[in-house]
Amino acid sequence: MDHVGLFTADREKYRALAGAWVTPESLRCVQCGVCAFNCPMGIDVRRHVWRGEPVTESACLTCGECVQRCPRGLLRFEPFAPARREGRGG
Ligand code: SF4
Ligand code: SF4
């Protein structure tokens, strides 16, 4: 990963800590499964992308691994609404 990539990744992690879901841009997904394969929590990120839904599992660490690993750059952190934050322990 180059420096620009690292910077982007760190910025994404920072945004995640502020409270965000991993959110897909589903239309360009090739269903390669790299995102799910690299998730340390075993979350089926690919399925979320297929369904066009953000990763809302409480198990998500917002580690940003899936965001960094997607070869097409389709995943990003999007802030979630306060009402939906309940149940995530935050
Ligand atoms: S890594 Fe990217 S392209 Fe591959 S399944 Fe996940 S979201 Fe789709
Ligand atoms: S942010 Fe981390 S824990 Fe959450 S779905 Fe992506 S890889 Fe898994």
GROMACS .gro file of C-alpha atoms and ligand atoms in nm:
model
  106
    1MET     CA    1   0.000   0.000   0.000
    2ASP     CA    2   0.137   0.345  -0.085
    3HIS     CA    3   0.140   0.643   0.146
    4VAL     CA    4  -0.172   0.789  -0.001
    5GLY     CA    5  -0.348   0.460   0.059
    6LEU     CA    6  -0.229   0.448   0.416
    7PHE     CA    7  -0.342   0.801   0.478
    8THR     CA    8  -0.682   0.725   0.335
    9ALA     CA    9  -0.710   0.411   0.546
   10ASP     CA   10  -0.621   0.598   0.864
   11ARG     CA   11  -0.870   0.867   0.784
   12GLU     CA   12  -1.137   0.605   0.730
   13LYS     CA   13  -1.055   0.444   1.062
   14TYR     CA   14  -1.081   0.779   1.230
   15ARG     CA   15  -1.422   0.833   1.078
   16ALA     CA   16  -1.524   0.489   1.195
   17LEU     CA   17  -1.436   0.570   1.552
   18ALA     CA   18  -1.665   0.869   1.527
   19GLY     CA   19  -1.952   0.628   1.464
   20ALA     CA   20  -2.013   0.478   1.123
   21TRP     CA   21  -2.117   0.169   0.933
   22VAL     CA   22  -1.922   0.003   0.659
   23THR     CA   23  -2.136   0.097   0.360
   24PRO     CA   24  -2.107  -0.057   0.011
   25GLU     CA   25  -2.129   0.079  -0.338
   26SER     CA   26  -2.298  -0.237  -0.455
   27LEU     CA   27  -2.339  -0.187  -0.827
   28ARG     CA   28  -1.968  -0.222  -0.901
   29CYS     CA   29  -1.911  -0.521  -0.672
   30VAL     CA   30  -1.771  -0.829  -0.846
   31GLN     CA   31  -1.853  -1.054  -0.548
   32CYS     CA   32  -1.489  -1.162  -0.514
   33GLY     CA   33  -1.529  -1.209  -0.139
   34VAL     CA   34  -1.200  -1.041  -0.042
   35CYS     CA   35  -1.384  -0.820   0.206
   36ALA     CA   36  -1.546  -1.113   0.386
   37PHE     CA   37  -1.231  -1.325   0.371
   38ASN     CA   38  -1.030  -1.057   0.551
   39CYS     CA   39  -1.284  -0.971   0.818
   40PRO     CA   40  -1.135  -1.076   1.155
   41MET     CA   41  -1.486  -1.121   1.294
   42GLY     CA   42  -1.603  -1.349   1.015
   43ILE     CA   43  -1.873  -1.110   0.903
   44ASP     CA   44  -2.006  -1.191   0.557
   45VAL     CA   45  -1.940  -0.846   0.420
   46ARG     CA   46  -1.997  -0.968   0.065
   47ARG     CA   47  -2.354  -1.061   0.147
   48HIS     CA   48  -2.417  -0.713   0.280
   49VAL     CA   49  -2.279  -0.567  -0.039
   50TRP     CA   50  -2.493  -0.804  -0.247
   51ARG     CA   51  -2.800  -0.684  -0.060
   52GLY     CA   52  -2.693  -0.321  -0.073
   53GLU     CA   53  -2.693  -0.291   0.303
   54PRO     CA   54  -2.440  -0.145   0.546
   55VAL     CA   55  -2.263  -0.374   0.793
   56THR     CA   56  -2.472  -0.325   1.105
   57GLU     CA   57  -2.356  -0.626   1.308
   58SER     CA   58  -2.260  -0.538   1.662
   59ALA     CA   59  -1.961  -0.769   1.611
   60CYS     CA   60  -1.809  -0.526   1.362
   61LEU     CA   61  -1.494  -0.373   1.509
   62THR     CA   62  -1.486  -0.090   1.255
   63CYS     CA   63  -1.129  -0.202   1.200
   64GLY     CA   64  -1.145  -0.095   0.838
   65GLU     CA   65  -0.988  -0.414   0.708
   66CYS     CA   66  -1.264  -0.479   0.456
   67VAL     CA   67  -1.256  -0.115   0.345
   68GLN     CA   68  -0.883  -0.135   0.281
   69ARG     CA   69  -0.886  -0.475   0.113
   70CYS     CA   70  -1.161  -0.433  -0.142
   71PRO     CA   71  -0.973  -0.428  -0.474
   72ARG     CA   72  -1.238  -0.205  -0.627
   73GLY     CA   73  -1.255   0.042  -0.339
   74LEU     CA   74  -1.629   0.000  -0.297
   75LEU     CA   75  -1.649   0.012   0.082
   76ARG     CA   76  -1.642   0.321   0.296
   77PHE     CA   77  -1.750   0.435   0.638
   78GLU     CA   78  -2.073   0.629   0.652
   79PRO     CA   79  -2.195   0.790   0.974
   80PHE     CA   80  -2.501   0.623   1.117
   81ALA     CA   81  -2.808   0.792   1.255
   82PRO     CA   82  -2.814   0.821   1.637
   83ALA     CA   83  -3.134   0.616   1.661
   84ARG     CA   84  -2.969   0.318   1.488
   85ARG     CA   85  -2.668   0.331   1.715
   86GLU     CA   86  -2.855   0.170   2.000
   87GLY     CA   87  -2.765  -0.193   2.043
   88ARG     CA   88  -2.408  -0.144   1.934
   89GLY     CA   89  -2.299  -0.054   2.286
   90GLY     CA   90  -2.200   0.289   2.177
   91SF4     S1   91  -1.398  -0.704  -0.181
   91SF4    FE1   92  -1.513  -0.540  -0.289
   91SF4     S2   93  -1.557  -0.626  -0.495
   91SF4    FE2   94  -1.500  -0.799  -0.360
   91SF4     S3   95  -1.695  -0.878  -0.276
   91SF4    FE3   96  -1.617  -0.727  -0.129
   91SF4     S4   97  -1.714  -0.530  -0.188
   91SF4    FE4   98  -1.735  -0.671  -0.363
   92SF4     S1   99  -1.476  -0.309   0.956
   92SF4    FE1  100  -1.353  -0.487   1.022
   92SF4     S2  101  -1.487  -0.604   1.160
   92SF4    FE2  102  -1.618  -0.460   1.045
   92SF4     S3  103  -1.691  -0.580   0.868
   92SF4    FE3  104  -1.504  -0.471   0.802
   92SF4     S4  105  -1.334  -0.615   0.837
   92SF4    FE4  106  -1.514  -0.689   0.954
   0.00000   0.00000   0.00000
